[in-house]
Amino acid sequence: MCRTEAKSLPLIDPEHANADGGAIAYAVSSKAHARMTPEHSHARGQLLAATTGVLVLEAEQQHLLVPQGYAIWLPPFIPHALRTSHLFNGWSAYLAPSEKLPAKTQVFPVSGLLREAVLRAASWGVSDQLNTAQERVLAVIVDEVASLPSQDFVLAMPTDRRLVKIASTLLENPGDPRPMQEWATWAGIAPRSMSRHFADETGMSFSDWRQRARLMRALELLAAGTAVTSIALELGYDSLSAFIAMFKRHFGVPPSQFSAGDQ
């Protein structure tokens, strides 16, 4: 779950996020310190991007991470909570419902075209009417959100209260080395039942889920400027090379590509 921090005011007036006019984009640029926004939803879909730092969200029984250079699309009326790293810098756009936009939450890389189109929309301010040129920019934003490939920065969360207890604790400290049997005893569930329910509820084995939790935390630490060697040690890897190999196997690139300031 999103860790407890001082609550922050929304980046845009909730009235605009819930407006029910035509296909209108409300966009804002944002530069923020670490912030936490409690669970909420709005009538418009939301596009959130990180240009530096990371966003961490909880939505639809999922733990989602948005590294720098990526964005997340949240369809209308999807309850979500979020927090940002202290180095976060990004932008947010609200779009009216459209059949062209994805029906599910997803994370994807920000193309140069999408970034420039949203920044242009941000200069419009809040208006209920768009001219022809603005309508074309909005169409570009919608097309880019609909077509960019989704990325696997997602952890499905279990629903069984005992497994939620385990998963939430591991999200706080993914380097915890306890084997599955100890986790099962701690949570009051038989190891065999834990293994079966974890796979049924998350689509992953416990070991694979924990591995992904570690890698997603690694992205947060890289964005904060933590040294790769320190991250490998904190997350419980046997060696630096083992961490780099696992990171590259999962994300397709070495950890250095996600270091602070690299994108």
GROMACS .gro file of N, CA, C and O in nm, residues 26-84:
model
  236
   26TYR      N    1  -0.773   1.866  -1.989
   26TYR     CA    2  -0.725   1.960  -1.889
   26TYR      C    3  -0.586   1.913  -1.850
   26TYR      O    4  -0.570   1.799  -1.807
   27ALA      N    5  -0.487   1.995  -1.865
   27ALA     CA    6  -0.351   1.950  -1.838
   27ALA      C    7  -0.279   2.049  -1.749
   27ALA      O    8  -0.304   2.169  -1.754
   28VAL      N    9  -0.189   1.998  -1.667
   28VAL     CA   10  -0.108   2.084  -1.581
   28VAL      C   11   0.035   2.032  -1.579
   28VAL      O   12   0.058   1.913  -1.590
   29SER      N   13   0.129   2.123  -1.569
   29SER     CA   14   0.267   2.085  -1.543
   29SER      C   15   0.283   2.078  -1.393
   29SER      O   16   0.219   2.152  -1.319
   30SER      N   17   0.369   1.991  -1.344
   30SER     CA   18   0.387   1.981  -1.200
   30SER      C   19   0.532   1.957  -1.165
   30SER      O   20   0.601   1.879  -1.230
   31LYS      N   21   0.578   2.025  -1.062
   31LYS     CA   22   0.706   1.999  -1.000
   31LYS      C   23   0.678   1.989  -0.852
   31LYS      O   24   0.634   2.084  -0.791
   32ALA      N   25   0.701   1.873  -0.795
   32ALA     CA   26   0.658   1.852  -0.657
   32ALA      C   27   0.766   1.785  -0.575
   32ALA      O   28   0.851   1.715  -0.627
   33HIS      N   29   0.759   1.810  -0.445
   33HIS     CA   30   0.837   1.731  -0.351
   33HIS      C   31   0.761   1.601  -0.330
   33HIS      O   32   0.656   1.579  -0.390
   34ALA      N   33   0.813   1.514  -0.246
   34ALA     CA   34   0.742   1.390  -0.218
   34ALA      C   35   0.600   1.423  -0.174
   34ALA      O   36   0.578   1.510  -0.090
   35ARG      N   37   0.503   1.354  -0.231
   35ARG     CA   38   0.364   1.381  -0.200
   35ARG      C   39   0.287   1.250  -0.192
   35ARG      O   40   0.326   1.149  -0.251
   36MET      N   41   0.179   1.252  -0.119
   36MET     CA   42   0.092   1.136  -0.108
   36MET      C   43  -0.051   1.183  -0.127
   36MET      O   44  -0.095   1.279  -0.064
   37THR      N   45  -0.123   1.118  -0.217
   37THR     CA   46  -0.263   1.150  -0.242
   37THR      C   47  -0.346   1.028  -0.204
   37THR      O   48  -0.325   0.919  -0.258
   38PRO      N   49  -0.439   1.043  -0.109
   38PRO     CA   50  -0.520   0.928  -0.066
   38PRO      C   51  -0.613   0.881  -0.177
   38PRO      O   52  -0.631   0.950  -0.279
   39GLU      N   53  -0.672   0.765  -0.157
   39GLU     CA   54  -0.756   0.705  -0.260
   39GLU      C   55  -0.869   0.798  -0.303
   39GLU      O   56  -0.938   0.857  -0.220
   40HIS      N   57  -0.889   0.810  -0.433
   40HIS     CA   58  -0.993   0.894  -0.489
   40HIS      C   59  -1.019   0.847  -0.632
   40HIS      O   60  -0.950   0.759  -0.683
   41SER      N   61  -1.117   0.904  -0.696
   41SER     CA   62  -1.144   0.876  -0.837
   41SER      C   63  -1.207   1.000  -0.899
   41SER      O   64  -1.244   1.094  -0.828
   42HIS      N   65  -1.217   1.002  -1.030
   42HIS     CA   66  -1.280   1.115  -1.097
   42HIS      C   67  -1.343   1.071  -1.228
   42HIS      O   68  -1.311   0.964  -1.281
   43ALA      N   69  -1.433   1.155  -1.279
   43ALA     CA   70  -1.511   1.119  -1.397
   43ALA      C   71  -1.427   1.118  -1.525
   43ALA      O   72  -1.462   1.050  -1.621
   44ARG      N   73  -1.320   1.194  -1.525
   44ARG     CA   74  -1.230   1.193  -1.641
   44ARG      C   75  -1.118   1.092  -1.620
   44ARG      O   76  -1.074   1.069  -1.508
   45GLY      N   77  -1.069   1.034  -1.728
   45GLY     CA   78  -0.950   0.952  -1.720
   45GLY      C   79  -0.830   1.040  -1.692
   45GLY      O   80  -0.830   1.159  -1.726
   46GLN      N   81  -0.727   0.984  -1.629
   46GLN     CA   82  -0.609   1.063  -1.595
   46GLN      C   83  -0.484   1.002  -1.654
   46GLN      O   84  -0.462   0.881  -1.648
   47LEU      N   85  -0.402   1.088  -1.710
   47LEU     CA   86  -0.272   1.050  -1.763
   47LEU      C   87  -0.168   1.115  -1.673
   47LEU      O   88  -0.165   1.237  -1.658
   48LEU      N   89  -0.082   1.033  -1.610
   48LEU     CA   90   0.019   1.081  -1.517
   48LEU      C   91   0.156   1.036  -1.567
   48LEU      O   92   0.175   0.918  -1.597
   49ALA      N   93   0.251   1.127  -1.573
   49ALA     CA   94   0.384   1.093  -1.622
   49ALA      C   95   0.491   1.141  -1.528
   49ALA      O   96   0.475   1.241  -1.459
   50ALA      N   97   0.602   1.068  -1.526
   50ALA     CA   98   0.719   1.106  -1.446
   50ALA      C   99   0.834   1.139  -1.541
   50ALA      O  100   0.872   1.055  -1.623
   51THR      N  101   0.885   1.262  -1.530
   51THR     CA  102   1.004   1.298  -1.608
   51THR      C  103   1.131   1.276  -1.527
   51THR      O  104   1.237   1.249  -1.584
   52THR      N  105   1.122   1.287  -1.395
   52THR     CA  106   1.228   1.242  -1.305
   52THR      C  107   1.160   1.180  -1.184
   52THR      O  108   1.044   1.209  -1.154
   53GLY      N  109   1.233   1.097  -1.110
   53GLY     CA  110   1.173   1.030  -0.996
   53GLY      C  111   1.075   0.923  -1.039
   53GLY      O  112   1.073   0.881  -1.155
   54VAL      N  113   0.992   0.880  -0.946
   54VAL     CA  114   0.894   0.775  -0.976
   54VAL      C  115   0.761   0.806  -0.910
   54VAL      O  116   0.753   0.877  -0.810
   55LEU      N  117   0.656   0.748  -0.969
   55LEU     CA  118   0.522   0.747  -0.912
   55LEU      C  119   0.492   0.604  -0.868
   55LEU      O  120   0.526   0.508  -0.939
   56VAL      N  121   0.430   0.588  -0.753
   56VAL     CA  122   0.385   0.457  -0.706
   56VAL      C  123   0.235   0.467  -0.680
   56VAL      O  124   0.191   0.556  -0.608
   57LEU      N  125   0.158   0.379  -0.741
   57LEU     CA  126   0.013   0.384  -0.730
   57LEU      C  127  -0.044   0.251  -0.685
   57LEU      O  128   0.015   0.145  -0.708
   58GLU      N  129  -0.161   0.259  -0.621
   58GLU     CA  130  -0.242   0.142  -0.589
   58GLU      C  131  -0.375   0.161  -0.661
   58GLU      O  132  -0.444   0.262  -0.639
   59ALA      N  133  -0.410   0.068  -0.748
   59ALA     CA  134  -0.536   0.077  -0.822
   59ALA      C  135  -0.578  -0.060  -0.870
   59ALA      O  136  -0.494  -0.139  -0.915
   60GLU      N  137  -0.705  -0.090  -0.860
   60GLU     CA  138  -0.760  -0.215  -0.912
   60GLU      C  139  -0.684  -0.339  -0.862
   60GLU      O  140  -0.647  -0.426  -0.940
   61GLN      N  141  -0.660  -0.344  -0.731
   61GLN     CA  142  -0.588  -0.457  -0.671
   61GLN      C  143  -0.449  -0.475  -0.732
   61GLN      O  144  -0.400  -0.588  -0.746
   62GLN      N  145  -0.387  -0.364  -0.770
   62GLN     CA  146  -0.254  -0.370  -0.828
   62GLN      C  147  -0.164  -0.265  -0.764
   62GLN      O  148  -0.209  -0.157  -0.726
   63HIS      N  149  -0.037  -0.301  -0.753
   63HIS     CA  150   0.068  -0.209  -0.711
   63HIS      C  151   0.144  -0.173  -0.837
   63HIS      O  152   0.202  -0.260  -0.903
   64LEU      N  153   0.140  -0.045  -0.877
   64LEU     CA  154   0.197  -0.004  -1.004
   64LEU      C  155   0.307   0.100  -0.983
   64LEU      O  156   0.296   0.186  -0.895
   65LEU      N  157   0.410   0.091  -1.063
   65LEU     CA  158   0.522   0.184  -1.054
   65LEU      C  159   0.545   0.250  -1.189
   65LEU      O  160   0.543   0.183  -1.293
   66VAL      N  161   0.563   0.381  -1.187
   66VAL     CA  162   0.586   0.458  -1.310
   66VAL      C  163   0.723   0.523  -1.301
   66VAL      O  164   0.741   0.624  -1.231
   67PRO      N  165   0.824   0.467  -1.368
   67PRO     CA  166   0.958   0.527  -1.364
   67PRO      C  167   0.965   0.651  -1.451
   67PRO      O  168   0.874   0.680  -1.530
   68GLN      N  169   1.076   0.723  -1.440
   68GLN     CA  170   1.096   0.840  -1.525
   68GLN      C  171   1.095   0.797  -1.671
   68GLN      O  172   1.146   0.692  -1.709
   69GLY      N  173   1.032   0.881  -1.753
   69GLY     CA  174   1.021   0.849  -1.895
   69GLY      C  175   0.897   0.768  -1.929
   69GLY      O  176   0.876   0.736  -2.046
   70TYR      N  177   0.816   0.736  -1.828
   70TYR     CA  178   0.695   0.656  -1.848
   70TYR      C  179   0.573   0.731  -1.797
   70TYR      O  180   0.583   0.829  -1.723
   71ALA      N  181   0.455   0.683  -1.837
   71ALA     CA  182   0.329   0.740  -1.791
   71ALA      C  183   0.233   0.628  -1.758
   71ALA      O  184   0.252   0.512  -1.799
   72ILE      N  185   0.128   0.661  -1.682
   72ILE     CA  186   0.023   0.566  -1.652
   72ILE      C  187  -0.110   0.625  -1.695
   72ILE      O  188  -0.134   0.745  -1.678
   73TRP      N  189  -0.194   0.541  -1.753
   73TRP     CA  190  -0.329   0.582  -1.790
   73TRP      C  191  -0.426   0.518  -1.691
   73TRP      O  192  -0.424   0.397  -1.669
   74LEU      N  193  -0.509   0.601  -1.629
   74LEU     CA  194  -0.611   0.556  -1.535
   74LEU      C  195  -0.747   0.590  -1.596
   74LEU      O  196  -0.781   0.708  -1.612
   75PRO      N  197  -0.827   0.491  -1.634
   75PRO     CA  198  -0.958   0.519  -1.692
   75PRO      C  199  -1.049   0.592  -1.593
   75PRO      O  200  -1.022   0.595  -1.473
   76PRO      N  201  -1.157   0.651  -1.641
   76PRO     CA  202  -1.251   0.721  -1.552
   76PRO      C  203  -1.304   0.631  -1.441
   76PRO      O  204  -1.322   0.510  -1.461
   77PHE      N  205  -1.325   0.691  -1.324
   77PHE     CA  206  -1.389   0.627  -1.209
   77PHE      C  207  -1.308   0.513  -1.147
   77PHE      O  208  -1.362   0.435  -1.069
   78ILE      N  209  -1.180   0.503  -1.177
   78ILE     CA  210  -1.096   0.400  -1.116
   78ILE      C  211  -1.040   0.455  -0.985
   78ILE      O  212  -0.961   0.551  -0.986
   79PRO      N  213  -1.076   0.398  -0.868
   79PRO     CA  214  -1.018   0.446  -0.741
   79PRO      C  215  -0.868   0.421  -0.741
   79PRO      O  216  -0.822   0.313  -0.780
   80HIS      N  217  -0.791   0.519  -0.697
   80HIS     CA  218  -0.647   0.504  -0.693
   80HIS      C  219  -0.587   0.596  -0.587
   80HIS      O  220  -0.642   0.701  -0.556
   81ALA      N  221  -0.476   0.551  -0.530
   81ALA     CA  222  -0.397   0.631  -0.438
   81ALA      C  223  -0.256   0.636  -0.494
   81ALA      O  224  -0.214   0.545  -0.567
   82LEU      N  225  -0.182   0.741  -0.462
   82LEU     CA  226  -0.047   0.751  -0.518
   82LEU      C  227   0.047   0.823  -0.424
   82LEU      O  228   0.007   0.897  -0.336
   83ARG      N  229   0.174   0.798  -0.447
   83ARG     CA  230   0.279   0.873  -0.381
   83ARG      C  231   0.392   0.894  -0.481
   83ARG      O  232   0.403   0.820  -0.581
   84THR      N  233   0.474   0.993  -0.457
   84THR     CA  234   0.587   1.021  -0.545
   84THR      C  235   0.715   1.022  -0.464
   84THR      O  236   0.715   1.042  -0.343
   0.00000   0.00000   0.00000
